[in-house]
mmCIF file of C-alpha atoms in Angstrom:
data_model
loop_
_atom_site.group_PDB
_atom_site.id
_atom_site.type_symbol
_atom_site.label_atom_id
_atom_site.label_comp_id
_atom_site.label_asym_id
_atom_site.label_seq_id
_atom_site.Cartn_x
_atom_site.Cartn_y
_atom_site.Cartn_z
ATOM 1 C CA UNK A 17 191.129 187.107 36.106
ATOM 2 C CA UNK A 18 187.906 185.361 35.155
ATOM 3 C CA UNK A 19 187.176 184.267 31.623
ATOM 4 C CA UNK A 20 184.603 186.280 29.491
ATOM 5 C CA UNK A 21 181.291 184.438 29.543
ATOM 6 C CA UNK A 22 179.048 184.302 26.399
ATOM 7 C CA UNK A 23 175.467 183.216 25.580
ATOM 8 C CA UNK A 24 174.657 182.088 22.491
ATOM 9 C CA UNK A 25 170.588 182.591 22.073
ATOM 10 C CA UNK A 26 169.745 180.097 19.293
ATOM 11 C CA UNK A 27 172.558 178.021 20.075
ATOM 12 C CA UNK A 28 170.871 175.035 18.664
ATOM 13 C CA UNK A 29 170.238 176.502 15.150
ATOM 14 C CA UNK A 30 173.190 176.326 12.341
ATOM 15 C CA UNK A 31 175.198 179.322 13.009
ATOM 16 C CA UNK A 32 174.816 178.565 16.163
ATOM 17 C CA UNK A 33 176.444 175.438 16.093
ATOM 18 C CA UNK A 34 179.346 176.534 14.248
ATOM 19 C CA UNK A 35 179.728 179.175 16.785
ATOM 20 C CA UNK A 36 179.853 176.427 19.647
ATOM 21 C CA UNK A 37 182.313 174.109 17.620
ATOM 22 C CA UNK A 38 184.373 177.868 17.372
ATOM 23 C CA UNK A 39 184.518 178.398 20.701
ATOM 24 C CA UNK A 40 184.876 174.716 22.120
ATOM 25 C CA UNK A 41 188.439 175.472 20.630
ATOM 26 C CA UNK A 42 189.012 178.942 22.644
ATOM 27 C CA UNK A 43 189.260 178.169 25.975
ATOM 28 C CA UNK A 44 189.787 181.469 27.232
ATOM 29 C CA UNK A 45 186.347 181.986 27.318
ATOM 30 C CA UNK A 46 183.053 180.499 28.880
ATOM 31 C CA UNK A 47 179.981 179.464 27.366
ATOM 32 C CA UNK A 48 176.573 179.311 29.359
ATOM 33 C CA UNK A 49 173.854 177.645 28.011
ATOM 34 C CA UNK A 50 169.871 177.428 29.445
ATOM 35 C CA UNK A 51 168.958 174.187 30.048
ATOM 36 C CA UNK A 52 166.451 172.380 26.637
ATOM 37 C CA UNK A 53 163.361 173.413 28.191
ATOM 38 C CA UNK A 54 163.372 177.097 28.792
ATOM 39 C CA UNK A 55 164.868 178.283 25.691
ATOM 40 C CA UNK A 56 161.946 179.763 24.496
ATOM 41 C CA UNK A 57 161.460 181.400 27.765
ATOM 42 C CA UNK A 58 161.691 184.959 27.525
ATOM 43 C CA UNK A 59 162.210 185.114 31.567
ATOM 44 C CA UNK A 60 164.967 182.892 31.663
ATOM 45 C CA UNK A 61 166.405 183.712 28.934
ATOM 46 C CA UNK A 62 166.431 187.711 29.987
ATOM 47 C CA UNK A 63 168.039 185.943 33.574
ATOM 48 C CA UNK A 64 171.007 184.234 31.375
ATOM 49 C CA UNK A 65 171.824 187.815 29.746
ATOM 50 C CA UNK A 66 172.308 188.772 33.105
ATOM 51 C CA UNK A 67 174.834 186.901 33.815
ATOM 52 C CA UNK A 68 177.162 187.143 30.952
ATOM 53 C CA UNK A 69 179.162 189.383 29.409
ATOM 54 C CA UNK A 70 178.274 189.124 26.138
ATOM 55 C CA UNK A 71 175.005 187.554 24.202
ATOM 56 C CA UNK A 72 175.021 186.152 20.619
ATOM 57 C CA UNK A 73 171.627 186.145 18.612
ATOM 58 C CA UNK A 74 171.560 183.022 16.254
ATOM 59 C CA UNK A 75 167.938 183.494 15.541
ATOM 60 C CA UNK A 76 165.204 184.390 12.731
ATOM 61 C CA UNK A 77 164.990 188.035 12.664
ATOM 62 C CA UNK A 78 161.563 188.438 14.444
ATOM 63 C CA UNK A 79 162.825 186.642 17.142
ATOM 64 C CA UNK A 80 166.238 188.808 17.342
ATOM 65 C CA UNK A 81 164.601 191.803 18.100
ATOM 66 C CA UNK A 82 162.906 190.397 21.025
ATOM 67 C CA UNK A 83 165.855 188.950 22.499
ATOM 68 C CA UNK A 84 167.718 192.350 22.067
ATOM 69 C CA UNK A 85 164.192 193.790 23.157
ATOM 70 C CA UNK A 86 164.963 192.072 26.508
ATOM 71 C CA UNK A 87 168.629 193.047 27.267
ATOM 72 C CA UNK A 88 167.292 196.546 26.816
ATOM 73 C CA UNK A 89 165.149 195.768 29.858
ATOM 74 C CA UNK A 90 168.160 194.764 31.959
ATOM 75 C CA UNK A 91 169.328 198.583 32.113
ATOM 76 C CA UNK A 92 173.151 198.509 33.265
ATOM 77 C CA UNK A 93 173.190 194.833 33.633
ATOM 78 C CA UNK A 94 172.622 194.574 30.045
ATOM 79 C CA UNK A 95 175.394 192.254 27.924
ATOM 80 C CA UNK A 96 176.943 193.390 24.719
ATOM 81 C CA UNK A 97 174.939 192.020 21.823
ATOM 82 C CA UNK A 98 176.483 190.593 18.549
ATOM 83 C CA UNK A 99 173.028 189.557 16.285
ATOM 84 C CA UNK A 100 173.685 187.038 13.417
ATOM 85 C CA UNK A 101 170.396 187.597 11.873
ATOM 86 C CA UNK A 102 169.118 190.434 9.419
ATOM 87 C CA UNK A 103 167.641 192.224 12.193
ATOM 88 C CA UNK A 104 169.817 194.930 12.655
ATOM 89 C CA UNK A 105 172.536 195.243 10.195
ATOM 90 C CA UNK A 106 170.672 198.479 8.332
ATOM 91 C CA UNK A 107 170.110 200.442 11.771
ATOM 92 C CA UNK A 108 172.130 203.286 12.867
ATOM 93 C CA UNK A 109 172.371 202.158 16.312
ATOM 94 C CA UNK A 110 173.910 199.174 16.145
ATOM 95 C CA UNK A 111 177.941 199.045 14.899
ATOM 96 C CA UNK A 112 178.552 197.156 11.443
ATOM 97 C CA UNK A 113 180.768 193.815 12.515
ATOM 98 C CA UNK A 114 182.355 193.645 9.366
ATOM 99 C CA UNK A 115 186.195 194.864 10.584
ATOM 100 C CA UNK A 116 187.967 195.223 7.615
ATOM 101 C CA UNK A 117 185.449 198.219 6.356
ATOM 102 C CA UNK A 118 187.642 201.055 6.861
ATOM 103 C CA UNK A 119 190.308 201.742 9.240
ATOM 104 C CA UNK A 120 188.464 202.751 11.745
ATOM 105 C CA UNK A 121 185.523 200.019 11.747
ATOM 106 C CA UNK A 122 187.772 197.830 14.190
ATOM 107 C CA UNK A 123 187.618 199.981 16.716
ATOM 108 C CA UNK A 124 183.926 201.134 16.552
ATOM 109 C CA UNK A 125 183.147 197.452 16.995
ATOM 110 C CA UNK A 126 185.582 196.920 19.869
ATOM 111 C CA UNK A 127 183.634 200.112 21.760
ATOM 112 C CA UNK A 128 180.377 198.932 20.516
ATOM 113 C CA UNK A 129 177.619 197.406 22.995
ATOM 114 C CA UNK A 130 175.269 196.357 19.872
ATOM 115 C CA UNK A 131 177.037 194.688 16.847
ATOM 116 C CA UNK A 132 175.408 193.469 13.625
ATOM 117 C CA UNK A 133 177.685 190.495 12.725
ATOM 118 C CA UNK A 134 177.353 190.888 8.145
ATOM 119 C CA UNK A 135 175.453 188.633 5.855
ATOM 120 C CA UNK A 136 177.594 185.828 3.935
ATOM 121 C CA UNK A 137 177.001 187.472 0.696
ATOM 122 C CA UNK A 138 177.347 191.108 1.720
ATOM 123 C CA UNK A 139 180.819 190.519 3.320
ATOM 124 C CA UNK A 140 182.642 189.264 -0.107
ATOM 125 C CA UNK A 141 180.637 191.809 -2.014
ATOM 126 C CA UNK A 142 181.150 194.679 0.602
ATOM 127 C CA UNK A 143 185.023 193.816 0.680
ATOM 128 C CA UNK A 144 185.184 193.552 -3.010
ATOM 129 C CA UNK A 145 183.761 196.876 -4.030
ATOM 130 C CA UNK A 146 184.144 199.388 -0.830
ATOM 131 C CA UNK A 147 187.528 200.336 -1.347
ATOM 132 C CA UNK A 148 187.273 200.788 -5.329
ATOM 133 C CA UNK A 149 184.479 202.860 -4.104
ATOM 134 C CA UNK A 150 186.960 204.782 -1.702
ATOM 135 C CA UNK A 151 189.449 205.410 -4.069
ATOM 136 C CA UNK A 152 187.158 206.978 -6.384
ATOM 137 C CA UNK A 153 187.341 203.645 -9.508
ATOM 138 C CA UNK A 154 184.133 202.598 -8.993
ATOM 139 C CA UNK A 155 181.650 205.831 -8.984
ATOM 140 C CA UNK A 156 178.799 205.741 -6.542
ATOM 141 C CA UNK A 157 176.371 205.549 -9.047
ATOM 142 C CA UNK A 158 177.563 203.132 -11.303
ATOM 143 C CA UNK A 159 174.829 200.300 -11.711
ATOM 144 C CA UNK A 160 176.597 197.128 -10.763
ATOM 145 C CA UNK A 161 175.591 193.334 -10.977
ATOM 146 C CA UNK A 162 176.532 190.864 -8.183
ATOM 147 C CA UNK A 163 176.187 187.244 -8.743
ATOM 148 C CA UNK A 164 176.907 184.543 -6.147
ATOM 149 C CA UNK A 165 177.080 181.386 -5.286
ATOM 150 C CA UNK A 166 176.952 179.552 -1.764
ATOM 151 C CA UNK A 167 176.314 176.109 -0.403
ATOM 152 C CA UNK A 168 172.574 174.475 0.868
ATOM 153 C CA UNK A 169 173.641 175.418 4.593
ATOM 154 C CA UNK A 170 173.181 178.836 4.030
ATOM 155 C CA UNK A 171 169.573 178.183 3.551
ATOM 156 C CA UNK A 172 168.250 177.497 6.416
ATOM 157 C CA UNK A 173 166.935 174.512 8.514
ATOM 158 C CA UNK A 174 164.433 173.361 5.593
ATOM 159 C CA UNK A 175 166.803 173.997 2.780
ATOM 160 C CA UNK A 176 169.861 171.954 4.614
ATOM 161 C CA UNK A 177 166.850 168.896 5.568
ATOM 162 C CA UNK A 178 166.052 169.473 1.662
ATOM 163 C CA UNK A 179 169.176 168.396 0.642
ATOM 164 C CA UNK A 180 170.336 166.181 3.131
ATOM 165 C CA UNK A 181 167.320 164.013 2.082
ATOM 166 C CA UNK A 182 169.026 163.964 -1.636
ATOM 167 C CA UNK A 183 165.565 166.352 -2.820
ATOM 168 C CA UNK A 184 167.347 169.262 -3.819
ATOM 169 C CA UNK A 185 168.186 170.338 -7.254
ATOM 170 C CA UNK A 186 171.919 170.121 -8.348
ATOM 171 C CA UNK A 187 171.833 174.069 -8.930
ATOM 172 C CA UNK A 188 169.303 177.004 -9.047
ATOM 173 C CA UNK A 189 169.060 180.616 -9.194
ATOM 174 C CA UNK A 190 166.918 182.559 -6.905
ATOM 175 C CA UNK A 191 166.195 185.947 -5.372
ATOM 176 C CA UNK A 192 165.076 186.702 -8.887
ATOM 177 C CA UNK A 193 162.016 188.941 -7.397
ATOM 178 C CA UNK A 194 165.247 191.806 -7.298
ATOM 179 C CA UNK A 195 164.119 192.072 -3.707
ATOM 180 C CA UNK A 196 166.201 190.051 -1.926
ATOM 181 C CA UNK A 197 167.161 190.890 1.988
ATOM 182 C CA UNK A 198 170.877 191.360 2.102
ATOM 183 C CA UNK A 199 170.445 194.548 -0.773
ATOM 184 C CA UNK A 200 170.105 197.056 1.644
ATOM 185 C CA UNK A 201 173.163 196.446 3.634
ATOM 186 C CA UNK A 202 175.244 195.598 0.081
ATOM 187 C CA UNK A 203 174.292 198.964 -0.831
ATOM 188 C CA UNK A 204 175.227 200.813 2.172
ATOM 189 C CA UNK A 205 178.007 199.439 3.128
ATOM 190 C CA UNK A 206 179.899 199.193 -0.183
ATOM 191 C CA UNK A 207 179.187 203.082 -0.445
ATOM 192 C CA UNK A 208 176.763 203.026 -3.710
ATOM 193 C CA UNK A 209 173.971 205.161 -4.804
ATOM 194 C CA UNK A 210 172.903 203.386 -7.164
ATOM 195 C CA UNK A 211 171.010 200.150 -5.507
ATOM 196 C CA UNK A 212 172.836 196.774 -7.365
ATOM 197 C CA UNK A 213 171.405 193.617 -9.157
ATOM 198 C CA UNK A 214 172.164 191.163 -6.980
ATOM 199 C CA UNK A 215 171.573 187.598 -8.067
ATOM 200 C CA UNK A 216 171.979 184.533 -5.734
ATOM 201 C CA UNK A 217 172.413 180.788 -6.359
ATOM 202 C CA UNK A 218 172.746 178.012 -4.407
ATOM 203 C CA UNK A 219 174.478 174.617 -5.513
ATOM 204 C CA UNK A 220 174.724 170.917 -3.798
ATOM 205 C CA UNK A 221 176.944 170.558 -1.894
ATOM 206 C CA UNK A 222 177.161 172.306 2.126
ATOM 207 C CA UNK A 223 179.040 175.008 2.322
ATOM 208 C CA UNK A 224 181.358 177.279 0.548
ATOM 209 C CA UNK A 225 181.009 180.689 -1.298
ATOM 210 C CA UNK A 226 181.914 182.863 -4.598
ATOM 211 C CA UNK A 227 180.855 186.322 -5.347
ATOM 212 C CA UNK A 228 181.425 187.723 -8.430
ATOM 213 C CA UNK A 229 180.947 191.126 -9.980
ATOM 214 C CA UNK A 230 181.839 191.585 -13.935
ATOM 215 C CA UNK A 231 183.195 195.043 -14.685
ATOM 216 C CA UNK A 232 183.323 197.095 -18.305
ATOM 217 C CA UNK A 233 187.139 198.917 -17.189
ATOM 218 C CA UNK A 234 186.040 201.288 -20.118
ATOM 219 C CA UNK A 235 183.093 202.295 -18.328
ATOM 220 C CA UNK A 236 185.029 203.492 -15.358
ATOM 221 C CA UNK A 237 185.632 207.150 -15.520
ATOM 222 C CA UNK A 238 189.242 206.845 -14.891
ATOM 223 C CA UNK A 239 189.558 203.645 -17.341
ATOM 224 C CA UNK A 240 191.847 201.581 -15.149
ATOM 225 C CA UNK A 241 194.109 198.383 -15.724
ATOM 226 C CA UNK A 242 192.435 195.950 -14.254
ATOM 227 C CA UNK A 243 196.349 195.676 -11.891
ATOM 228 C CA UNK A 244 194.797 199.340 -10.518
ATOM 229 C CA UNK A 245 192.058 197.708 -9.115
ATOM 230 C CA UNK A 246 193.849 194.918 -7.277
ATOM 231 C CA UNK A 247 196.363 197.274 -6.675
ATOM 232 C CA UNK A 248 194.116 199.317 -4.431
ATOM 233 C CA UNK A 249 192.399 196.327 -2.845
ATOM 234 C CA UNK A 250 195.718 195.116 -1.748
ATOM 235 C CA UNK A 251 196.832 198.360 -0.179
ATOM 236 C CA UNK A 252 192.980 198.224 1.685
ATOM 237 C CA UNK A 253 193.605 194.799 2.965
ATOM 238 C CA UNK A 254 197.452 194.369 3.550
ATOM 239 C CA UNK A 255 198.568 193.375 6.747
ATOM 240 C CA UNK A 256 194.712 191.708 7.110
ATOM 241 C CA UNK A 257 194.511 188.272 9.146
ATOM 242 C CA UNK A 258 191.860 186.926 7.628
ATOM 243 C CA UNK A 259 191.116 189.159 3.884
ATOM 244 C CA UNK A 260 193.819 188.012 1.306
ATOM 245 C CA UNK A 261 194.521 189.458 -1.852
ATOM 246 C CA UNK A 262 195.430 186.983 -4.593
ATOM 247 C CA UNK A 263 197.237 188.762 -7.161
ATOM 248 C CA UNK A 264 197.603 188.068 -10.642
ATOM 249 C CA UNK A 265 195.321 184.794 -10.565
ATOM 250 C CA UNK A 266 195.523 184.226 -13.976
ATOM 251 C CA UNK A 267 199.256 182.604 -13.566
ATOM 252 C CA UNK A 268 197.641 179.834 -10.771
ATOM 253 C CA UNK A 269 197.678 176.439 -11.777
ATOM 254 C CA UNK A 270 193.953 176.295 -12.872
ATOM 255 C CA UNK A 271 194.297 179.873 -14.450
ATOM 256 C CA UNK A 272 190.736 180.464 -15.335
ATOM 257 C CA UNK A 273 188.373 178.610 -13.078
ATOM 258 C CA UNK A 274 187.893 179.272 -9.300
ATOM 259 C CA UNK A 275 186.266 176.204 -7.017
ATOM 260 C CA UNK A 276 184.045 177.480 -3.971
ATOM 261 C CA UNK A 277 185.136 174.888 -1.255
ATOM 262 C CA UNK A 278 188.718 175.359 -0.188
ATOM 263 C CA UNK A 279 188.338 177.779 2.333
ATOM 264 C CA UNK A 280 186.062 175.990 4.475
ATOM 265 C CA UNK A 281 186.493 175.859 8.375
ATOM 266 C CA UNK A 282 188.444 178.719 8.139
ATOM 267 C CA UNK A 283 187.863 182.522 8.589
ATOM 268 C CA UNK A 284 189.586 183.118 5.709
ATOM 269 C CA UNK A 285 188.433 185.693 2.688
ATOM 270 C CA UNK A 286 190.181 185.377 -0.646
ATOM 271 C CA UNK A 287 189.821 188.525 -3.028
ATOM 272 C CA UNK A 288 190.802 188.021 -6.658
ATOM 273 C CA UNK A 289 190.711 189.954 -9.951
ATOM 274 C CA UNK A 290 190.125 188.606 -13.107
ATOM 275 C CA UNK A 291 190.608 190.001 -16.704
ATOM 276 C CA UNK A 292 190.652 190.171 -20.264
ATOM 277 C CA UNK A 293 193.245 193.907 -21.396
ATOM 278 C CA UNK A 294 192.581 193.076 -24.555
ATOM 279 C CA UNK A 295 188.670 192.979 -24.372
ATOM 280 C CA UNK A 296 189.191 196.108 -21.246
ATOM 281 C CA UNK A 297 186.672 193.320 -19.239
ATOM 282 C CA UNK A 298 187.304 192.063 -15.673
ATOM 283 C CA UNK A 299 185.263 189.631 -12.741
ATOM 284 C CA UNK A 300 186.260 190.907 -9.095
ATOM 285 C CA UNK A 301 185.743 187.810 -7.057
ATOM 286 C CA UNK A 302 185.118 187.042 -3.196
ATOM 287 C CA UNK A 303 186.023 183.041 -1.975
ATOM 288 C CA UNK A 304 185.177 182.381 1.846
ATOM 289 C CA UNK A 305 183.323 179.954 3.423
ATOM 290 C CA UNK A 306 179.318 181.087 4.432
ATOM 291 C CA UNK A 307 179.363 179.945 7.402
ATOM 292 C CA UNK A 308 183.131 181.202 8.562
ATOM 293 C CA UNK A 309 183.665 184.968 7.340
ATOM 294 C CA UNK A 310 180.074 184.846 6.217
ATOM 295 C CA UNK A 311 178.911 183.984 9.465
ATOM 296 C CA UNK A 312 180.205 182.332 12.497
ATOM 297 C CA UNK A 313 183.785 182.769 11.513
ATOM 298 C CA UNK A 314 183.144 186.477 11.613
ATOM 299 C CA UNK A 315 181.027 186.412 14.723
ATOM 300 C CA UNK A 316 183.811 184.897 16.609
ATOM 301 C CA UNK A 317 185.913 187.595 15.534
ATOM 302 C CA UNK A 318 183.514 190.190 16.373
ATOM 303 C CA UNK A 319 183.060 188.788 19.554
ATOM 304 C CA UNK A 320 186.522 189.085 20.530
ATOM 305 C CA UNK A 321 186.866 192.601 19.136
ATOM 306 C CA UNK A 322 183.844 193.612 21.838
ATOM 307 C CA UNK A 323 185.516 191.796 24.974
ATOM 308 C CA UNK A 324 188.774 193.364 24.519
ATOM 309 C CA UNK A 325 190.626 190.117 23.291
#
């Protein structure tokens, strides 16, 4: 039986390189590459998707929509698509690669020809408040604040050469136009009405993630403990490879302080609650590493969802 054969378009780029390093460990399947010089060539690149089973888009999003612009060309030859980028992760037609959703989301992916593999920030939010959604603690239209924090490489080419040069700032917030790209998938996929704050930072140091959303437990209708709401996320998530519930992390050895590296190289997502009974306050927070659940960890998964594996 021959081995499923992938092309990653972008390969070069960051996710795409984490994708490779992924994969150089899996060798039940085969990567094909186009030679340096006709990467940007839309012919030859269109000729590689011919050939493979399956294409990954590791590209800006302008640029995605061409290259799934010319598998649509190839008819029946056409390869599954898995897109990194922003592209396509709002539009109906293409299957949400986030598997952990719902029940179901699994196997839409593994029919799916078109996947959107999720944003780094998205995924912990998604995961965090979806199923609090689901069971009916969080209301739809409850106005809810997400803050995060991720490492330089989820910036981009010019924001990793920033600080690799030692010219980036130790810490800033940004994203403070309220208008930043991941909000419409956030808010569609966690199931709210009412669209969120969402408020992004980025610290020095490479890679590694926290999202955090504060909670009033007073304000929910059905004024939970904050153990009901880690109760239900670990009934969503049990039996998960790669989404952990952490209960009770308030009896961990560092009690009341959370780093953002540990989890990195892995595909790993660490869900936590925080609280304060006495003050009815809690912090729902999301650990994983941006560029392994948030992004090439999770695209690797997807990918083997979609050939069958």
């Amino acid at each position: 039986m021959s081995k499923p054969t992938i092309f990653i378009d972008g390969e070069h780029g960051t996710t795409g390189l984490e994708i490779l390093d992924r994969l150089a460990k899996l060798p039940q399947y085969e990567v094909k590459s186009i030679a340096p010089e006709h990467r940007k060539d839309p012919a030859a690149r269109r000729a590689m998707m011919a050939e493979v089973d399956l294409a990954i888009l590791c590209l800006p999003d302008d640029a995605a929509k061409e290259s799934a612009a010319l598998a649509a060309e190839l008819g029946d030859k056409a390869p599954k698509l898995l897109d990194a980028s922003t592209a396509h992760r709002v539009a109906p037609d293409w299957a949400y690669g986030f598997p952990e959703l719902t029940d179901g989301q699994a196997a839409l992916i593994a029919a799916a020809k078109r996947v959107s593999n999720p944003g780094c920030y998205p995924t912990g939010a998604i995961a965090l408040i979806r199923p609090l959604v689901d069971a009916g603690l969080i209301p739809a239209d409850l106005p809810i604040s997400v803050n995060a924090v991720s490492g330089y490489s989820g910036g981009g080419k010019q924001m990793i050469e920033q600080y690799e040069k030692g010219e980036g700032p130790s810490f800033d917030l940004y994203g403070l136009t309220l208008n930043h790209k991941h909000l419409a998938e956030l808010q569609l996929y966690s199931g709210l009405k009412t669209r969120p704050i969402f408020v992004p930072s980025v610290g020095n140091y490479r890679q590694g993630m926290l999202v955090s959303i504060p909670l009033h437990l007073d304000a929910l209708p059905a004024k939970p403990k904050a153990a009901d709401l880690e109760a239900v996320l670990a009934k969503r998530y049990r039996g998960s490879a790669w989404v952990k519930v952490v209960e009770s992390p308030l009896t961990e050895p560092r009690k009341d302080r959370i780093e953002a590296e540990p989890l990195n190289g892995t595909n790993t997502m660490e869900l936590r609650v925080y609280a304060n009974e006495t003050h009815r306050q809690t912090v729902l927070v999301a650990r994983l590493d941006n560029l392994g659940k948030g992004a090439s960890g999770a695209a690797v998964q997807n990918m083997a969802l979609m050939l069958g594996q």
